JSON list of C-alpha atoms in Angstrom, two decimals:
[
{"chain": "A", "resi": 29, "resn": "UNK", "atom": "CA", "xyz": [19.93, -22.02, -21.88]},
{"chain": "A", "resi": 30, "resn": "UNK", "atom": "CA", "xyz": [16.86, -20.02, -22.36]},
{"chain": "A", "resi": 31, "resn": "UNK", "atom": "CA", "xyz": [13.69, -21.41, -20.52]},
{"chain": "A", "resi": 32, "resn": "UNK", "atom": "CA", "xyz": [12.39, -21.57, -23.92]},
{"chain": "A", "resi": 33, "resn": "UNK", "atom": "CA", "xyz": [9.16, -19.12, -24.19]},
{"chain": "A", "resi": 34, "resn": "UNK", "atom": "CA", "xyz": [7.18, -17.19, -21.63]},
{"chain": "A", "resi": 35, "resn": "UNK", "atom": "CA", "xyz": [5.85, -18.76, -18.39]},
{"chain": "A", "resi": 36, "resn": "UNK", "atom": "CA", "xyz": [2.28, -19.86, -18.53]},
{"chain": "A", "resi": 37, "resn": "UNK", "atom": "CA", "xyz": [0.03, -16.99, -17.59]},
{"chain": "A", "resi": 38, "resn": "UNK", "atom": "CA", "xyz": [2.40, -14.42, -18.45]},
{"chain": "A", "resi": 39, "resn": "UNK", "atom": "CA", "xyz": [1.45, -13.93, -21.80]},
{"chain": "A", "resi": 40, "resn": "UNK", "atom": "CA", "xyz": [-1.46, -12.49, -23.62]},
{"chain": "A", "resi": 41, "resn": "UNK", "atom": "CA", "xyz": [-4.02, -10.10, -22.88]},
{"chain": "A", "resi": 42, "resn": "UNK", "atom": "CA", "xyz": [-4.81, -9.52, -19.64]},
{"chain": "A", "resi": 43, "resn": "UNK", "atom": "CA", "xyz": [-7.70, -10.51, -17.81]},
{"chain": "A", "resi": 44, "resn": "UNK", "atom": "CA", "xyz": [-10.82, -8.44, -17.44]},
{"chain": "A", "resi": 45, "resn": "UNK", "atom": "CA", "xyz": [-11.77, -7.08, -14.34]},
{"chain": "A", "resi": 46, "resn": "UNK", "atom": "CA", "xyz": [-15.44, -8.51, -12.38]},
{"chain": "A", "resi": 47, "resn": "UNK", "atom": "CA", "xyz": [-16.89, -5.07, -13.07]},
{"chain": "A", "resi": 48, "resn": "UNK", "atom": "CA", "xyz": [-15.81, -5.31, -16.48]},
{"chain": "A", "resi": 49, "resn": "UNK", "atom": "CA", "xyz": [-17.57, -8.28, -17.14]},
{"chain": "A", "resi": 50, "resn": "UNK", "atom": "CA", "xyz": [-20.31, -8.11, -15.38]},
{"chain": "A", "resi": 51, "resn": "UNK", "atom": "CA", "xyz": [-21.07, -4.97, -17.30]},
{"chain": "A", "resi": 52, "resn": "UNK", "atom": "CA", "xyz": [-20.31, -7.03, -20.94]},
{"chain": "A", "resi": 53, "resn": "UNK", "atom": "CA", "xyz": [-23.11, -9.74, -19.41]},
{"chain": "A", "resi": 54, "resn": "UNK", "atom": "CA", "xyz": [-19.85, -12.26, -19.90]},
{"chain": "A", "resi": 55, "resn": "UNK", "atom": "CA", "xyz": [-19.65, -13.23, -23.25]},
{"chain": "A", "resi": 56, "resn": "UNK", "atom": "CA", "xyz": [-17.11, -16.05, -22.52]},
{"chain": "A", "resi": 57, "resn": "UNK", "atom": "CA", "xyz": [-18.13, -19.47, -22.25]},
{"chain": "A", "resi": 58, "resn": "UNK", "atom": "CA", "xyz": [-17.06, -19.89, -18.30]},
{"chain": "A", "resi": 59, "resn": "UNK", "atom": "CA", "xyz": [-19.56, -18.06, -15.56]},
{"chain": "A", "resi": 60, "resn": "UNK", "atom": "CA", "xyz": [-17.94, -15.46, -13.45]},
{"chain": "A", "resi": 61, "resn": "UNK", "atom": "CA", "xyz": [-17.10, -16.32, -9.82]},
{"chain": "A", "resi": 62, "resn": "UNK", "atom": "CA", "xyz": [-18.18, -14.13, -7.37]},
{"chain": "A", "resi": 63, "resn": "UNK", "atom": "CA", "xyz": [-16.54, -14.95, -3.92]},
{"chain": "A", "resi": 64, "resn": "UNK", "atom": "CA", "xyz": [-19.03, -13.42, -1.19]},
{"chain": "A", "resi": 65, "resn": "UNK", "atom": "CA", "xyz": [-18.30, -11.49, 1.14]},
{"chain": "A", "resi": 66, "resn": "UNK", "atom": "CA", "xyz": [-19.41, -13.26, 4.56]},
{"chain": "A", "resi": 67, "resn": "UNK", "atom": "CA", "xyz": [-22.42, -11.92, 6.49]},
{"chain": "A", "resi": 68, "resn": "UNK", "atom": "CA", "xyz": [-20.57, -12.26, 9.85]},
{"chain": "A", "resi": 69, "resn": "UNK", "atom": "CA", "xyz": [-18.68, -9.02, 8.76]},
{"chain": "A", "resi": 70, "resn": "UNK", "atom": "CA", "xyz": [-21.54, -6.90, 8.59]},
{"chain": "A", "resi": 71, "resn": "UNK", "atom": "CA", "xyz": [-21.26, -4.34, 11.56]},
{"chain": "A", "resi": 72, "resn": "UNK", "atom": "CA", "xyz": [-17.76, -5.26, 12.00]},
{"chain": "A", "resi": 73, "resn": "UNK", "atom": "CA", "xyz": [-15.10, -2.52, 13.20]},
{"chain": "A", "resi": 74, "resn": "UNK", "atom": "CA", "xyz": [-11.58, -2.63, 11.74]},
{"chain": "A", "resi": 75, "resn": "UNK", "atom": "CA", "xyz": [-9.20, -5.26, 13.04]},
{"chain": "A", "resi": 76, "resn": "UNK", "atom": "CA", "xyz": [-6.92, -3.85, 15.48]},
{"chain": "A", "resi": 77, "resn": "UNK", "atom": "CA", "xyz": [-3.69, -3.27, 14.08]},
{"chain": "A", "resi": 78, "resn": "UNK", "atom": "CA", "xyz": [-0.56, -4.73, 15.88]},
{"chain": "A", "resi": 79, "resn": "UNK", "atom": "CA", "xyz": [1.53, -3.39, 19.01]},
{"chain": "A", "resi": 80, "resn": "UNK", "atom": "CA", "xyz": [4.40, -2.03, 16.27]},
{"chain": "A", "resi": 81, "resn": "UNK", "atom": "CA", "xyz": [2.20, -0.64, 14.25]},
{"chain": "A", "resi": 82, "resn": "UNK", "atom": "CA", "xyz": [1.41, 2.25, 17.62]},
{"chain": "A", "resi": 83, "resn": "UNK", "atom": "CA", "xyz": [4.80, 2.26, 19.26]},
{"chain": "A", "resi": 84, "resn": "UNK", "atom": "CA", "xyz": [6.01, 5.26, 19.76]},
{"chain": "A", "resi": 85, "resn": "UNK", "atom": "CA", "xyz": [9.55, 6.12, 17.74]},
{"chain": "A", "resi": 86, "resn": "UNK", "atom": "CA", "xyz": [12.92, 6.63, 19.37]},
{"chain": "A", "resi": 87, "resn": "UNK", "atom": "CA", "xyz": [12.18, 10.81, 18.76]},
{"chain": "A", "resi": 88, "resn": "UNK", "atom": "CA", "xyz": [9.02, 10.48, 21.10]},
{"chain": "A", "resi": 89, "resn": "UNK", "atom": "CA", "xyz": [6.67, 10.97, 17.69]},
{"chain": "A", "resi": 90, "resn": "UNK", "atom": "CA", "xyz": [4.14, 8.42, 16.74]},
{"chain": "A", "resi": 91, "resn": "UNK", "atom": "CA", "xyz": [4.47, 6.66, 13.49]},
{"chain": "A", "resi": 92, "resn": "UNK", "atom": "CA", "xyz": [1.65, 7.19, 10.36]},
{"chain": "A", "resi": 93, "resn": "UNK", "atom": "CA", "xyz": [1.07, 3.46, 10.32]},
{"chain": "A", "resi": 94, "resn": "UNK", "atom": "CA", "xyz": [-1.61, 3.32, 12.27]},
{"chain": "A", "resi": 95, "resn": "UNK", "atom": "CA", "xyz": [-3.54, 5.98, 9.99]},
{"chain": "A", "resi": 96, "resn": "UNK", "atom": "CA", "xyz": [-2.32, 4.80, 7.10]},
{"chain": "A", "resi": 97, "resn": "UNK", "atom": "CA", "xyz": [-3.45, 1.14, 8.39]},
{"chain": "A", "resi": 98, "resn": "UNK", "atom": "CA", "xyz": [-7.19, 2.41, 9.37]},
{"chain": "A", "resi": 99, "resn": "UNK", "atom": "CA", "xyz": [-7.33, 4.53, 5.99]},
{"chain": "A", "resi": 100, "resn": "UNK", "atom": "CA", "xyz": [-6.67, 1.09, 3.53]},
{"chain": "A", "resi": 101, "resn": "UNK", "atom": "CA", "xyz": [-8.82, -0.85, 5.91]},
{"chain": "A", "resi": 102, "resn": "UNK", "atom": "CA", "xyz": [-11.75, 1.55, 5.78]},
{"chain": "A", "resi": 103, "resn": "UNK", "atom": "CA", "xyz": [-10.78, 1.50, 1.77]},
{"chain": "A", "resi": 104, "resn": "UNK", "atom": "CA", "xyz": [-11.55, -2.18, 1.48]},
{"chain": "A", "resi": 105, "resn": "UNK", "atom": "CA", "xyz": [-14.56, -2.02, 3.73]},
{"chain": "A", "resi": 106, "resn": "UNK", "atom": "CA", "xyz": [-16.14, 0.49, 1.42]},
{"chain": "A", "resi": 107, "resn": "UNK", "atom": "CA", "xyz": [-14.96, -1.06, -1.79]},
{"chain": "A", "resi": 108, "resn": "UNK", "atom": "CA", "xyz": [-16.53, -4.94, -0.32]},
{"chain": "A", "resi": 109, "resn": "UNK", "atom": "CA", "xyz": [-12.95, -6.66, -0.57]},
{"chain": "A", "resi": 110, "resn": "UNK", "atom": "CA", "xyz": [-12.10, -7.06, 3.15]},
{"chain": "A", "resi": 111, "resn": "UNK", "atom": "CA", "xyz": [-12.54, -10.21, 3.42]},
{"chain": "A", "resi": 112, "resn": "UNK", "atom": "CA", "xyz": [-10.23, -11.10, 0.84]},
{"chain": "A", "resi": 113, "resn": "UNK", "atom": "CA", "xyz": [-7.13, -9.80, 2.77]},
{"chain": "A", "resi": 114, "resn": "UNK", "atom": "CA", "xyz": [-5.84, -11.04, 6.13]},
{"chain": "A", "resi": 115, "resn": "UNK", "atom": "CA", "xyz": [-4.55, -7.78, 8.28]},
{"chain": "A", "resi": 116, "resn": "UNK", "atom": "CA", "xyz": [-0.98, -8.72, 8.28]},
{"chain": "A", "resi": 117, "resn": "UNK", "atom": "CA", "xyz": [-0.55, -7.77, 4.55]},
{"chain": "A", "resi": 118, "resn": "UNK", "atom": "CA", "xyz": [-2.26, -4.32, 5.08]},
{"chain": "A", "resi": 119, "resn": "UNK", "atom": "CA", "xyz": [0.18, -4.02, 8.06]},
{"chain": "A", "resi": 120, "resn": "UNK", "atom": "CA", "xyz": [3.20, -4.12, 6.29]},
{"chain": "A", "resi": 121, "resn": "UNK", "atom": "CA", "xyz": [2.08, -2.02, 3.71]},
{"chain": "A", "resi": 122, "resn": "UNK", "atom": "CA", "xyz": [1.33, 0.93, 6.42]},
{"chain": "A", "resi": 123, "resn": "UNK", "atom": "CA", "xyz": [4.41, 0.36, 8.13]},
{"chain": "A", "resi": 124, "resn": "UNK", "atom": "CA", "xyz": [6.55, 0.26, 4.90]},
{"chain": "A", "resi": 125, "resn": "UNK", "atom": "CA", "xyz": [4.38, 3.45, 3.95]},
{"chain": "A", "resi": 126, "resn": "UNK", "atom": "CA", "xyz": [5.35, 4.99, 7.07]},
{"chain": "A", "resi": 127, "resn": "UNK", "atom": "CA", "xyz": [8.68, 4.34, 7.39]},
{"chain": "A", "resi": 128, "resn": "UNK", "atom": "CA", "xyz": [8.99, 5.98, 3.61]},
{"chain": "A", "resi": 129, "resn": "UNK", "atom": "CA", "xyz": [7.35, 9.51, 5.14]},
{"chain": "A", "resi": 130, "resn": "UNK", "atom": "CA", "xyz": [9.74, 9.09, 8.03]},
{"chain": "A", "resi": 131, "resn": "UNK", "atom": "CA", "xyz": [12.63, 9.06, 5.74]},
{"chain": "A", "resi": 132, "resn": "UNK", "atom": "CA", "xyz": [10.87, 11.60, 3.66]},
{"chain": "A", "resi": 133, "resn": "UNK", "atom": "CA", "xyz": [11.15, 13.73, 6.81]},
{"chain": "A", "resi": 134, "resn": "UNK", "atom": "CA", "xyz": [14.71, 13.25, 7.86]},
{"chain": "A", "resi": 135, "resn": "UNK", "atom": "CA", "xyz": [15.31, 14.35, 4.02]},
{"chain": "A", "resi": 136, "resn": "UNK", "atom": "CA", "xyz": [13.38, 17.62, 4.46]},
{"chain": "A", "resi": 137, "resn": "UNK", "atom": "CA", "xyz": [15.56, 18.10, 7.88]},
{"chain": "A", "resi": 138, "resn": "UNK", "atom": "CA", "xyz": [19.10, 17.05, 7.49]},
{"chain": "A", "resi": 139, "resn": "UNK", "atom": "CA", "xyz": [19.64, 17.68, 3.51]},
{"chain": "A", "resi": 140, "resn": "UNK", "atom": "CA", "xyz": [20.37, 15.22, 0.91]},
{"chain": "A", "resi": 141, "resn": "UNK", "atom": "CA", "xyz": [23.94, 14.97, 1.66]},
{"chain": "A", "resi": 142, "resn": "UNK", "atom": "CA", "xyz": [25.84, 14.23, 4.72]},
{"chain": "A", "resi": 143, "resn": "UNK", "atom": "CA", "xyz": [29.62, 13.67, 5.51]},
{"chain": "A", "resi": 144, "resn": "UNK", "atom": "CA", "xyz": [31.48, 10.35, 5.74]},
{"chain": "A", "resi": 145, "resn": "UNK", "atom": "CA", "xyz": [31.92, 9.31, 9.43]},
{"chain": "A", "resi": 146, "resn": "UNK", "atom": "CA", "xyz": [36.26, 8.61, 8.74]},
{"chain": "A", "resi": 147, "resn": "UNK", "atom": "CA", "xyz": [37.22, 10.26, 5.52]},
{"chain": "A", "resi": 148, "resn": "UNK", "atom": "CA", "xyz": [35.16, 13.90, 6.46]},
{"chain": "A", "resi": 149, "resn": "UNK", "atom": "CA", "xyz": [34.34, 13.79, 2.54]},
{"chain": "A", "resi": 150, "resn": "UNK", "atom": "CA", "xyz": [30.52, 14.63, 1.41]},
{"chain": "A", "resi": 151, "resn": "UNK", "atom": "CA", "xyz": [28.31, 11.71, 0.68]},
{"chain": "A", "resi": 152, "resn": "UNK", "atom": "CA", "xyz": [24.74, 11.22, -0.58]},
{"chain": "A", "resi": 153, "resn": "UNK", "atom": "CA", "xyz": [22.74, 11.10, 2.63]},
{"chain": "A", "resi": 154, "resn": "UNK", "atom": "CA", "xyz": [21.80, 7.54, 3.50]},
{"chain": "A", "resi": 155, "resn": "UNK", "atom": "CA", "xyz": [18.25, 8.97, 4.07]},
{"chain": "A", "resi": 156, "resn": "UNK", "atom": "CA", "xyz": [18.26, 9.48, 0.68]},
{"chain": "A", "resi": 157, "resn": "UNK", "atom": "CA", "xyz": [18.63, 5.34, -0.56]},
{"chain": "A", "resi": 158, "resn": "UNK", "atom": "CA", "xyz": [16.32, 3.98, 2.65]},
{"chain": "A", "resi": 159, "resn": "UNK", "atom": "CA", "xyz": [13.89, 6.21, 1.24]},
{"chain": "A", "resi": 160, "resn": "UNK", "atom": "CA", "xyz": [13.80, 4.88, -2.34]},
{"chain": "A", "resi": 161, "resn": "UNK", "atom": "CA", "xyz": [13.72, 1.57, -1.18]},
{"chain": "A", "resi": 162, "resn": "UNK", "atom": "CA", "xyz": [10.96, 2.07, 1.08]},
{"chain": "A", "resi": 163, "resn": "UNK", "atom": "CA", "xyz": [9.52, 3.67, -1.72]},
{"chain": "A", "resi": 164, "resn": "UNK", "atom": "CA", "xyz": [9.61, 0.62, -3.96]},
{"chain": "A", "resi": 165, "resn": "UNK", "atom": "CA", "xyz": [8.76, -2.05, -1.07]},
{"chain": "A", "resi": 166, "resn": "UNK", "atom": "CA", "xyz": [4.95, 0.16, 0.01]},
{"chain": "A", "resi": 167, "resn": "UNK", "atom": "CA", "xyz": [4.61, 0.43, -4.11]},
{"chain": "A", "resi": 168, "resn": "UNK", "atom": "CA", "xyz": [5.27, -3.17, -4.41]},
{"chain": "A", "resi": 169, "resn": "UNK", "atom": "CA", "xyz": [2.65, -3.85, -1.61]},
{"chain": "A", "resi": 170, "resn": "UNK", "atom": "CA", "xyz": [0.17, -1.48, -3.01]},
{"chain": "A", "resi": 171, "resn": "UNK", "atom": "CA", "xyz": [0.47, -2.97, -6.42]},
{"chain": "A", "resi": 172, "resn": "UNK", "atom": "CA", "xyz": [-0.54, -6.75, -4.48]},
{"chain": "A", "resi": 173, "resn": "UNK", "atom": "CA", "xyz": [-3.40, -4.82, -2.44]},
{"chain": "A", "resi": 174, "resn": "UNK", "atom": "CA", "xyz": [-4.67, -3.10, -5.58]},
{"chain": "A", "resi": 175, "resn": "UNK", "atom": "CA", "xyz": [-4.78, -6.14, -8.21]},
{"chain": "A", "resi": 176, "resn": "UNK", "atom": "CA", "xyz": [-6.35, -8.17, -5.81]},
{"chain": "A", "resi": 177, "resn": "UNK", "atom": "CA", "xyz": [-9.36, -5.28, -5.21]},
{"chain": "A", "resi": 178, "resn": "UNK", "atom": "CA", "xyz": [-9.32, -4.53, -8.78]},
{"chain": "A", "resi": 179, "resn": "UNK", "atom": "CA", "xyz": [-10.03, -8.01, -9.84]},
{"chain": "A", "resi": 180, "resn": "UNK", "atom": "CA", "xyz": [-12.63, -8.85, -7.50]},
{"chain": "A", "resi": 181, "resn": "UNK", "atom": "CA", "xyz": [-14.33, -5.94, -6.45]},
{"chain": "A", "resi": 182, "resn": "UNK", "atom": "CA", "xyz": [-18.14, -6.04, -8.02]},
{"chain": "A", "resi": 183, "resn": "UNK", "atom": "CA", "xyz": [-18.50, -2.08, -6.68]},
{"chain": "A", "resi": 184, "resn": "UNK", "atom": "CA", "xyz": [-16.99, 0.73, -8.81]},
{"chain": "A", "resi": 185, "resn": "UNK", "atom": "CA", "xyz": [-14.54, 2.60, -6.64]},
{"chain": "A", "resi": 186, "resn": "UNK", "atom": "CA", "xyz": [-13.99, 5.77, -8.23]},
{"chain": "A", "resi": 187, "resn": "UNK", "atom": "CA", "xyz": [-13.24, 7.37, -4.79]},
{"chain": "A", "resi": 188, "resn": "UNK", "atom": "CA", "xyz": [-9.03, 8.12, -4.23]},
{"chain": "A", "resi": 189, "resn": "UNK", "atom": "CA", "xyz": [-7.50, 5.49, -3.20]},
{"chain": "A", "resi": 190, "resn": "UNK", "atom": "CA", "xyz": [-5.25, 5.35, 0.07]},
{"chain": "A", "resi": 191, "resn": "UNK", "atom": "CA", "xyz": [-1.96, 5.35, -2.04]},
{"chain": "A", "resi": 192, "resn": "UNK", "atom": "CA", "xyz": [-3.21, 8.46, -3.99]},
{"chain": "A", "resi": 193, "resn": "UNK", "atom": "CA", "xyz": [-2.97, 10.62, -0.78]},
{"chain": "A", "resi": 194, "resn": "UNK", "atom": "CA", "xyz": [0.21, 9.78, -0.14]},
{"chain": "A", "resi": 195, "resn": "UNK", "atom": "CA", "xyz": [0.94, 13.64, -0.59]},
{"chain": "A", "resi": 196, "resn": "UNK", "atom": "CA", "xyz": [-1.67, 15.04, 1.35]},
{"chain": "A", "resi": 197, "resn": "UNK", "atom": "CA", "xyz": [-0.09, 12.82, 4.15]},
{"chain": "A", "resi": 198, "resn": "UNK", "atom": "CA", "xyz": [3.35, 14.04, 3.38]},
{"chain": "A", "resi": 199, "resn": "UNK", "atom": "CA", "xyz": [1.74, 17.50, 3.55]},
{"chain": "A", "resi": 200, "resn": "UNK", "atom": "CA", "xyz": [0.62, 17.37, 7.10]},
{"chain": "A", "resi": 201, "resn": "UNK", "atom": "CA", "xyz": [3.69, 15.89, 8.53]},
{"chain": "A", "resi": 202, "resn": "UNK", "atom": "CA", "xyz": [5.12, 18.95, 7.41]},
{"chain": "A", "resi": 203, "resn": "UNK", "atom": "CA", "xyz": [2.46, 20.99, 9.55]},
{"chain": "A", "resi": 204, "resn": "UNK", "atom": "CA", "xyz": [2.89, 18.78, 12.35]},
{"chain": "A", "resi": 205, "resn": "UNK", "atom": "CA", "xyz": [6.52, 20.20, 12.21]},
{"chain": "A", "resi": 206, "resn": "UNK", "atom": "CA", "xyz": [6.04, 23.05, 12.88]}
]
């Protein structure tokens, strides 16, 4: 049986963003709420990341969490929505993030297709699946991290986001290559 029409809040038009409304001068009949950002964060560097965020990989390369990890933070710091996120959830997004370019990598060097360890037959590398689902885990994350800026950040951020240079990080692993 049928859970008989949409769940509440799914429906309708979607909400407006802060920015949006602030702009209007809200014409709706409840004020807009403003969560402050805390003075105590002024001057603030960016929360260490974790231990396996830095640890080295089982090739002897470092990982791109870390930079990926400083490059959101600094990304919420400049768009005034730190405060909103604890670091763990930034975390996993940079590790999931990296772990995609890693597989990215192993693509670019082993091939798309590899050979089945007991029949000898050729296979779709399993670079090739770890890599989409990474892919749809960090876009999954980024989708949480975004919504949650977009809807309460009161500055414009027309800047690139973090997730918008995934290439240009893609890019320079390839340099780093070679």
């Amino acid at each position: 049986m049928g859970k008989r029409g949409p769940m509440p809040g799914t429906g309708g038009r979607p909400r407006k963003d802060v920015v949006e409304r602030l702009a209007e001068g809200n014409r709706g009949y409840k004020p807009i709420k403003i969560i402050p950002a805390p003075s105590t964060y002024e001057g603030m560097d960016i929360p260490e990341p974790s231990k396996y965020i830095k640890a080295k990989q089982k090739n002897g390369e470092s990982l791109y969490a870390e930079e990926i990890y400083n490059n959101t933070w600094g990304w919420l710091v400049e768009c005034k929505c730190d405060h909103l996120f604890v670091p763990a959830v930034v975390e996993e997004y940079a590790m999931s993030f990296a772990r995609w370019i890693q597989c990215e990598e192993a693509i670019s060097e082993y091939g798309f297709l590899a050979k089945h360890p007991t029949t000898g037959q050729v296979i779709t590398s399993p670079y090739v699946s770890m890599s989409q689902s990474y892919m749809k885990q960090t876009t999954q994350q980024w989708s949480l991290i975004y919504e949650i800026v977009k809807a309460n950040c009161t500055v414009n951020f027309d800047r690139a986001t973090p997730y918008e240079d995934a290439m240009e990080i893609l890019l320079k692993s390839r340099e780093r290559r070679f």
